[in-house]
XYZ file of N, CA, C and O in Angstrom:
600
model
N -17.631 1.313 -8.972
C -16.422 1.020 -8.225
C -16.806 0.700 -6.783
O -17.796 1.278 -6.335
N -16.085 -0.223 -5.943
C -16.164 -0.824 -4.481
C -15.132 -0.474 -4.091
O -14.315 -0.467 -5.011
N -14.727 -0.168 -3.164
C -13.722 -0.476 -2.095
C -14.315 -1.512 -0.949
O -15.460 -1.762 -0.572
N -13.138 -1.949 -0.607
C -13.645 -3.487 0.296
C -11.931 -4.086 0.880
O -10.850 -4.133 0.294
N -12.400 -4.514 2.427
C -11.597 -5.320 2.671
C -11.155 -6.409 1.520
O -12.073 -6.687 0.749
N -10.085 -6.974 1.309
C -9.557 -7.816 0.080
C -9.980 -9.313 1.495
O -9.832 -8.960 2.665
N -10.387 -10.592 1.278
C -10.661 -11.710 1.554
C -10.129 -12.516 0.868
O -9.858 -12.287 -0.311
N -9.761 -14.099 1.718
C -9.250 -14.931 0.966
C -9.367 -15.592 -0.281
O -8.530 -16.375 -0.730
N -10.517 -15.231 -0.876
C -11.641 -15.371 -2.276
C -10.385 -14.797 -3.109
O -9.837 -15.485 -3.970
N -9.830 -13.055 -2.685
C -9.430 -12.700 -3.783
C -7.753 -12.927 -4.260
O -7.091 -12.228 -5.028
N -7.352 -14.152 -3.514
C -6.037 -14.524 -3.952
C -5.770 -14.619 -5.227
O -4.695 -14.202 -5.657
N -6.438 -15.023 -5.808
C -5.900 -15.039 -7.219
C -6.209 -13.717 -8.230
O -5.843 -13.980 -9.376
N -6.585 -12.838 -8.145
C -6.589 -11.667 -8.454
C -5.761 -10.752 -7.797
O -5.378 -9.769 -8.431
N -5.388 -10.921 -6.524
C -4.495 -10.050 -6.001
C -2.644 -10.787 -6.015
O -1.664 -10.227 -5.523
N -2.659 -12.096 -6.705
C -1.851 -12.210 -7.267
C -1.240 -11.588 -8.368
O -0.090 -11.168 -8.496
N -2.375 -11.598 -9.291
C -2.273 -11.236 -10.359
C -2.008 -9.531 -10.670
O -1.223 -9.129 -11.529
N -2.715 -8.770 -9.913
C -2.228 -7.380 -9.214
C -1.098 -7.019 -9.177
O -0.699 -6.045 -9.816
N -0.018 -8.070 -8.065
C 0.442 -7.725 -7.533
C 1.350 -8.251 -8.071
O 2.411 -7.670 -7.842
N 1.465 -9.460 -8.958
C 2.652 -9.482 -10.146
C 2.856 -7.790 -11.015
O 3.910 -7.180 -11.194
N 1.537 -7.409 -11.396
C 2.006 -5.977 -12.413
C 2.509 -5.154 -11.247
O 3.363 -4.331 -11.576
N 2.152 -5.180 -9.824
C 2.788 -3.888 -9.310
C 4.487 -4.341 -9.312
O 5.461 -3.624 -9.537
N 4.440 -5.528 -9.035
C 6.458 -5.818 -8.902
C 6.819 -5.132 -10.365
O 7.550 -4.180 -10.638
N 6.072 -5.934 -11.133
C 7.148 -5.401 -12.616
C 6.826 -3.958 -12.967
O 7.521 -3.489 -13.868
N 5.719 -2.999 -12.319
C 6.093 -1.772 -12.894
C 7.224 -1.108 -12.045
O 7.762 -0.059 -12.400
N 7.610 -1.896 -10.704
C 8.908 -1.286 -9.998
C 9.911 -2.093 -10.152
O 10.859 -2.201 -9.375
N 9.732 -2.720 -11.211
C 10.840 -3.547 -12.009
C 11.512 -4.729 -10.560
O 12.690 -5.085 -10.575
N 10.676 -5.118 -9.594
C 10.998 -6.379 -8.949
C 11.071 -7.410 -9.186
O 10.907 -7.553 -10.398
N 11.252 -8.388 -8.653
C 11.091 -10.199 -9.058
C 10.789 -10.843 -7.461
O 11.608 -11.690 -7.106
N 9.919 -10.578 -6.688
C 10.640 -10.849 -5.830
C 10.520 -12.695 -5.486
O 10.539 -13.358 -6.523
N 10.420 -13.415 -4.342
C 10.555 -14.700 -4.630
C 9.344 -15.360 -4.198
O 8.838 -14.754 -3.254
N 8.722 -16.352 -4.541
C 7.591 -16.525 -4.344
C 7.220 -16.350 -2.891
O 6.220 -15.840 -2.386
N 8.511 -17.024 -2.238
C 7.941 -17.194 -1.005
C 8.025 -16.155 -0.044
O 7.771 -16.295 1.153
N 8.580 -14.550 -0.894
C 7.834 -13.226 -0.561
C 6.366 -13.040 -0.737
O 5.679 -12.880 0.271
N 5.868 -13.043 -1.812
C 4.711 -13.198 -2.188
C 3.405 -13.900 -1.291
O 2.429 -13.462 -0.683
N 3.965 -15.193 -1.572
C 3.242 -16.255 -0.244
C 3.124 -15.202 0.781
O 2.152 -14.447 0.746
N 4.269 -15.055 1.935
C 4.415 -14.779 2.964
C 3.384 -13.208 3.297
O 2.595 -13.027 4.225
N 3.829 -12.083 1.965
C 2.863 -10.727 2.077
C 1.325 -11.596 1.939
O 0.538 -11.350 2.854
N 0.994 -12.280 1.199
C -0.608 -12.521 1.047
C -0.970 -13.323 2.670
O -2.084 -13.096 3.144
N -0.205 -14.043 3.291
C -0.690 -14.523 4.509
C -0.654 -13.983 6.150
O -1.097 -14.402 7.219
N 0.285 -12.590 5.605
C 0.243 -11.625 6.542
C -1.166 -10.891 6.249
O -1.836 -10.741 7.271
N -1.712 -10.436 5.140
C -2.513 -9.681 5.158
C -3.843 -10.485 5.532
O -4.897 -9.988 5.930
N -3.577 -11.765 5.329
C -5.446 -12.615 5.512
C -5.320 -12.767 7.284
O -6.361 -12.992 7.901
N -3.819 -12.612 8.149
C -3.864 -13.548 9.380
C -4.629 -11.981 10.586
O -4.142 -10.878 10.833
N -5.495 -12.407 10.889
C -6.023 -10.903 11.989
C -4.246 -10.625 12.931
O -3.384 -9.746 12.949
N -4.410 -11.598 13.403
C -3.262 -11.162 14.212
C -1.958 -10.169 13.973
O -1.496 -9.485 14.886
N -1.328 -10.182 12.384
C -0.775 -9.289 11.870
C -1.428 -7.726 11.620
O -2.546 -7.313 11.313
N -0.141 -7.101 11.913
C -0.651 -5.522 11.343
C -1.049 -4.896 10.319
O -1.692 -3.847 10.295
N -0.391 -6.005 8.783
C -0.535 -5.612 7.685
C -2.137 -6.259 7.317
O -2.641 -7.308 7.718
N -2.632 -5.338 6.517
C -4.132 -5.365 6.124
C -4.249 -4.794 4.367
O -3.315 -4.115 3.942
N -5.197 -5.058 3.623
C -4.985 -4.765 2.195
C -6.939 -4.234 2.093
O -7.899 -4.497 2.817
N -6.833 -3.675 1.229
C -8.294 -3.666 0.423
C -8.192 -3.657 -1.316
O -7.204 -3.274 -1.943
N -9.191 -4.065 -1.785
C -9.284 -3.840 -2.901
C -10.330 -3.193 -3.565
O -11.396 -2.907 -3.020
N -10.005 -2.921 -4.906
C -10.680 -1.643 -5.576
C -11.637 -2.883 -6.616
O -10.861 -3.777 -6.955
N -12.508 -3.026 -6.947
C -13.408 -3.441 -7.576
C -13.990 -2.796 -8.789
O -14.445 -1.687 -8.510
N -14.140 -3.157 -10.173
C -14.966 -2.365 -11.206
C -15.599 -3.317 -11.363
O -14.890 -4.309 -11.195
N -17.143 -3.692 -11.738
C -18.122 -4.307 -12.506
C -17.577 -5.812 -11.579
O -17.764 -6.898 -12.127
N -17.015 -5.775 -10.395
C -17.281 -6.925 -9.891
C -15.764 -7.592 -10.095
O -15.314 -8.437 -9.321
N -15.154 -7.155 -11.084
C -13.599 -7.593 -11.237
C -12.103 -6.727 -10.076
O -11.942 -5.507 -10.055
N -11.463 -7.452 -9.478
C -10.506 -6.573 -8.861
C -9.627 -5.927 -9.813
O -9.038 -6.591 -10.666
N -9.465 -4.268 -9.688
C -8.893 -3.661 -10.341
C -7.582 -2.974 -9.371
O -6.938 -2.241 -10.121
N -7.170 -2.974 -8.401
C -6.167 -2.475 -7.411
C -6.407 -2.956 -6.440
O -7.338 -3.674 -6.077
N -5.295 -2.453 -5.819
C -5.445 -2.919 -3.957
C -4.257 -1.844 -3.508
O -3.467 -1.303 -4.281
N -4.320 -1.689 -2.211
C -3.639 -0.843 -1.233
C -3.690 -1.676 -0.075
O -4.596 -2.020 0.683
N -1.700 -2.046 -0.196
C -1.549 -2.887 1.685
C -1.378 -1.582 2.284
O -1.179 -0.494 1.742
N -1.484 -1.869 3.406
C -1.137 -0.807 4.678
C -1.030 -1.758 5.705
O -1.542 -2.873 5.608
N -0.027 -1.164 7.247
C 0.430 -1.528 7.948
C 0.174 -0.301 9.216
O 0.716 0.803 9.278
N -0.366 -0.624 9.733
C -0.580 -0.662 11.238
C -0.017 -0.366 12.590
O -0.443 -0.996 13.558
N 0.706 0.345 12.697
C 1.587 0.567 13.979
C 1.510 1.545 14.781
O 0.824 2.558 14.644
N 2.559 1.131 16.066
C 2.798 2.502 17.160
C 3.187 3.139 16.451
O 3.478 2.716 15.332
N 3.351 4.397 16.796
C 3.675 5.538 16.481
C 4.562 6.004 17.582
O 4.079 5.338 18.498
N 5.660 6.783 18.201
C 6.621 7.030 19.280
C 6.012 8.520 19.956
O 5.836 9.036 21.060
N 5.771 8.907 18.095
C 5.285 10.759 19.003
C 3.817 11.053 18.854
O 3.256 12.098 18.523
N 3.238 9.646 19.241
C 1.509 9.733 19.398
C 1.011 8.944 20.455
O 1.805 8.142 20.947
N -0.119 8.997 20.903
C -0.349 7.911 21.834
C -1.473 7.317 20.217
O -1.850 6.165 20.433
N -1.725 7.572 19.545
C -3.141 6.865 18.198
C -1.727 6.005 17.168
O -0.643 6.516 16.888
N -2.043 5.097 16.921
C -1.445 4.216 16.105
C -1.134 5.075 14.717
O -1.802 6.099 14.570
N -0.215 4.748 13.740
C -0.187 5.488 12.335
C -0.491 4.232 11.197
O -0.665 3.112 11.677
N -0.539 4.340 10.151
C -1.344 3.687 9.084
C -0.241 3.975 7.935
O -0.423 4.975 7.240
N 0.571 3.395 7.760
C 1.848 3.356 5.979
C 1.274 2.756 5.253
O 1.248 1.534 5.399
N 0.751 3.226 4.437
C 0.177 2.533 3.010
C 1.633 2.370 2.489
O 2.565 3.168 2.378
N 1.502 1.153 2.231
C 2.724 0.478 1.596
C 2.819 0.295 0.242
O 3.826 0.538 -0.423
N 1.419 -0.278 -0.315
C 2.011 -0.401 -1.667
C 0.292 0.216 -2.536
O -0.640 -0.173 -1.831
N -0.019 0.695 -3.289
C -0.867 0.916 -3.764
C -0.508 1.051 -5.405
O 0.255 1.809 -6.005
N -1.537 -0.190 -5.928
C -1.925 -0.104 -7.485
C -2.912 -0.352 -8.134
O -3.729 -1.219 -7.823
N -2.983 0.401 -9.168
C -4.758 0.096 -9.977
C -3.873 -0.505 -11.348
O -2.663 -0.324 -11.482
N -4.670 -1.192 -12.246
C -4.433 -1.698 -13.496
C -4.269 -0.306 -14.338
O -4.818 0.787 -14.198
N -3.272 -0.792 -15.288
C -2.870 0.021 -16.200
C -4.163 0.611 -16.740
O -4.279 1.834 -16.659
N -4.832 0.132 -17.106
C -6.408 0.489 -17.645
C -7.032 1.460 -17.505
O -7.597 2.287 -18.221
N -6.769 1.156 -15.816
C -8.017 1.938 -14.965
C -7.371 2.958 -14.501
O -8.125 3.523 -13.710
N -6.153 3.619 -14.585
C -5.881 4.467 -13.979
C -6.687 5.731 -14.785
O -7.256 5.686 -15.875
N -6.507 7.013 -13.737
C -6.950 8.263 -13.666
C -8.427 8.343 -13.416
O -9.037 9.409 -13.324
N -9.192 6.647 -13.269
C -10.902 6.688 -12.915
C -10.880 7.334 -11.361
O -11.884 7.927 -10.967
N -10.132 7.250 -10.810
C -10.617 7.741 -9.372
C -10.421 6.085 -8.044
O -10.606 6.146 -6.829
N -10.156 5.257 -8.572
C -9.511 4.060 -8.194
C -8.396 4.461 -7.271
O -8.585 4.456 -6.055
N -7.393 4.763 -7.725
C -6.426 5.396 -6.547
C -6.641 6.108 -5.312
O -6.359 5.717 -4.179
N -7.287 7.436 -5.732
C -8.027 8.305 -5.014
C -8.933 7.879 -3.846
O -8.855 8.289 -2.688
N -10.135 6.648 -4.534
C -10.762 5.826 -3.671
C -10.294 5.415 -2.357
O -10.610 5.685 -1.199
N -9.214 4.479 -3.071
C -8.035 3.469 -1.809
C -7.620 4.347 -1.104
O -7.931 4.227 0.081
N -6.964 5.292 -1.397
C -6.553 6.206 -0.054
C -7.565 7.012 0.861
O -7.775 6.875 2.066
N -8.195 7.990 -0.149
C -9.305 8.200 0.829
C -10.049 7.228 1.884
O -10.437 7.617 2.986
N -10.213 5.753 1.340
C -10.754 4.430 2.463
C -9.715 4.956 3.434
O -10.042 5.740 4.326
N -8.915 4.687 3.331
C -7.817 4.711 4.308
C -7.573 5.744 5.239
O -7.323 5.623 6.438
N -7.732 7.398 4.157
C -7.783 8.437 5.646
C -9.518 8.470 6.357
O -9.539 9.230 7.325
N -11.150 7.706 6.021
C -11.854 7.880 6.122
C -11.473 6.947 6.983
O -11.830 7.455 8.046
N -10.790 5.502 7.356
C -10.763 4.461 8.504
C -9.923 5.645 9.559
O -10.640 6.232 10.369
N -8.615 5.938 9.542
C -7.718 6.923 10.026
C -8.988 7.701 11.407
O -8.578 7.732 12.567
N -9.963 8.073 11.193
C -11.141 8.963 11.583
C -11.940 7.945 12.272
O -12.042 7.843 13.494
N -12.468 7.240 11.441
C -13.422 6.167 12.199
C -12.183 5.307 12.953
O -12.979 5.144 13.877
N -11.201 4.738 13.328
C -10.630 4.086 14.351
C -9.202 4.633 14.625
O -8.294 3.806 14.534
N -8.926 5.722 14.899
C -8.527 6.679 15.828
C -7.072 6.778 15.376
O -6.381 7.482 16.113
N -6.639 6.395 14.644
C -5.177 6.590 13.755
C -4.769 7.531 13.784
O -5.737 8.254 13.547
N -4.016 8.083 13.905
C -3.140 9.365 13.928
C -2.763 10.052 12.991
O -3.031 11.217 12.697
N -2.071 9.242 12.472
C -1.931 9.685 10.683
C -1.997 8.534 9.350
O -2.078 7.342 9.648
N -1.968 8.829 8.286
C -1.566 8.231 7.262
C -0.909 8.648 6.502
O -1.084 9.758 6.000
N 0.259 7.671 6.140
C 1.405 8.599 5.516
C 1.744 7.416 4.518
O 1.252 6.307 4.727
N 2.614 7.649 3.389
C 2.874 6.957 2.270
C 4.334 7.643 1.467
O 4.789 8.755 1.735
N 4.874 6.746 0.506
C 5.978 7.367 -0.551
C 5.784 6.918 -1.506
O 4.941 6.025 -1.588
N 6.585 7.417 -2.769
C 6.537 6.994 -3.630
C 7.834 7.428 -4.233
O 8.620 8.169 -3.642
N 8.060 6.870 -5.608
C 10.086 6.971 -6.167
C 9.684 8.670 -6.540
O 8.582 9.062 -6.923
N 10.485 9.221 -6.385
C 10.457 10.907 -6.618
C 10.278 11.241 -7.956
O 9.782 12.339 -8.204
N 10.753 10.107 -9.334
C 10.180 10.066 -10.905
C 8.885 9.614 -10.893
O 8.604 9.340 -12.060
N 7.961 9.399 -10.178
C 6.612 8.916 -10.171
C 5.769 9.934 -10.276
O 4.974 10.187 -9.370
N 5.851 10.768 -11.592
C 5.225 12.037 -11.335
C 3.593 11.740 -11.555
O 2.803 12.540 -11.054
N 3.025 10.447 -12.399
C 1.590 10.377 -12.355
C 0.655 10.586 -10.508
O -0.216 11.282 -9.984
N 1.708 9.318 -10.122
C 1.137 9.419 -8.334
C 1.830 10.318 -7.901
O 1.657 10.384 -6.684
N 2.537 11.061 -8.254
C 2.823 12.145 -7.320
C 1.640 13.380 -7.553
O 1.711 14.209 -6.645
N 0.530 13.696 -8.606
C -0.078 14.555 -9.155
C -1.388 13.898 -8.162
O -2.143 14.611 -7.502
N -1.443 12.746 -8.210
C -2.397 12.406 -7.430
C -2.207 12.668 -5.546
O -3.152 13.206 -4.968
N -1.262 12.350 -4.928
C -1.389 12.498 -3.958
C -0.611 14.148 -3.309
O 0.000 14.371 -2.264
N -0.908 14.873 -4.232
C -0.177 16.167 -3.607
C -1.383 16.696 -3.951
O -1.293 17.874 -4.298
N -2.754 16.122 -3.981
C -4.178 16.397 -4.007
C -5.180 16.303 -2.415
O -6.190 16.832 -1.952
N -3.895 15.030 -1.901
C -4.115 14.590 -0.773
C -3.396 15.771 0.262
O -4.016 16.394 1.123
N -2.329 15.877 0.038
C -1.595 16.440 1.269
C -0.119 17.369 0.134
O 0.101 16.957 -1.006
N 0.533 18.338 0.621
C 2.220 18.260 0.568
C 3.156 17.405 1.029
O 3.084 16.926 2.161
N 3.987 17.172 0.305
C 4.982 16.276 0.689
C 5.911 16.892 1.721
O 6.360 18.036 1.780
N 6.059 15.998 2.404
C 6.972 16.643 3.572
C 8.496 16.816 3.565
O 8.638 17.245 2.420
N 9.218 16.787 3.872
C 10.545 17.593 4.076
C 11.969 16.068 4.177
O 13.179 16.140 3.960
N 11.083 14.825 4.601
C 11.823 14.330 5.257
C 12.698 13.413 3.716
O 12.271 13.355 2.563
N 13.956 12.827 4.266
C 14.768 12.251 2.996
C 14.563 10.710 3.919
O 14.474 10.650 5.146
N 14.523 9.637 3.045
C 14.665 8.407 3.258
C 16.323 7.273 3.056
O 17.029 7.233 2.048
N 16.495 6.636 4.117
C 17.885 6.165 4.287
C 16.827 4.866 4.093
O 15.610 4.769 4.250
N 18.029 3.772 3.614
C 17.832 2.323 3.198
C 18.731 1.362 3.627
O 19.858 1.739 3.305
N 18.766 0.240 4.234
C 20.240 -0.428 4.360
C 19.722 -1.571 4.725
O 19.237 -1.837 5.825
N 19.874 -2.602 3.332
C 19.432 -3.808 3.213
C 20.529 -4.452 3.788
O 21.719 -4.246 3.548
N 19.838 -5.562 4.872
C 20.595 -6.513 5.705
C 20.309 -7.960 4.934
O 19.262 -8.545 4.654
N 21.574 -8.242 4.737
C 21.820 -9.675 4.400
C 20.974 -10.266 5.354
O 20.376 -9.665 6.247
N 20.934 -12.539 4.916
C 19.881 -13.065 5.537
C 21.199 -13.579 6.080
O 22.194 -13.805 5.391
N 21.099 -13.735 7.366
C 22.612 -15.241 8.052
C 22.089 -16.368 7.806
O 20.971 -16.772 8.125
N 22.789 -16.811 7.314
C 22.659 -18.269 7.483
C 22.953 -19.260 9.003
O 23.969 -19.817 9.419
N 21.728 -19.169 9.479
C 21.760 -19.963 10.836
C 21.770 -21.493 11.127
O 21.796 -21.901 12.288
């Protein structure tokens, strides 16, 4: 297994990824979501960044994360946003990998925290990351804004 920055090489595998992660959260979303997440993660200038998980040389997962201030830190925080391994490969330690990259960068470039969610029926990743940490206390509000038409 590798962990590795994901590069523009691996578009078409992290397409393909990232089609099974929509449909195991039962999404669709529109291509030109898709487009738009893969060219945030290749452009430096954006916050969002991805890696991928590698077996025998094939991409088997990836984990985006995003990059930001933080209000009650002066060290930036790190939201892993979306993290998935192939149906296959789960329980190898693939998951485990990607995040650990992530709290081992957290250390090496001065991040504050790393924090993540998942749907509260997700009891496989929930077994996995309450390995990582306890879940904290806090409840999540949502309120999808229409697009205007300008």
């Amino acid at each position: 297994m590798t962990i590795r920055d994901i590069t523009a090489a691996d578009e078409a595998a992290w397409r393909g990824l990232w089609g099974d992660y929509c449909r195991f959260y039962k999404a669709d979303p529109p291509e030109a979501v898709t487009a738009n997440t893969w060219a945030m993660i290749l452009d430096p200038a954006s916050p969002v960044r991805a890696l991928v998980a590698e077996v025998a040389g094939v991409a088997a997962g990836f984990a985006t994360y995003v990059i930001h201030p933080y209000t009650w830190s002066v060290r930036p925080a790190c939201y892993l946003e979306d993290l998935f391994v192939r149906e296959d490969l789960r329980g190898k330690g693939l998951g485990r990998a990607l995040i650990q990259t992530l709290i081992d960068r957290a250390g090496d470039e001065g991040w504050g925290r790393v924090y993540w969610m998942t749907q509260e029926d997700n009891a496989a990743a929930r077994r996995l990351y309450d390995t990582f940490t306890p879940r904290d206390a806090f409840v999540r509000y949502l309120k999808t804004i229409p697009a205007r038409d300008d």
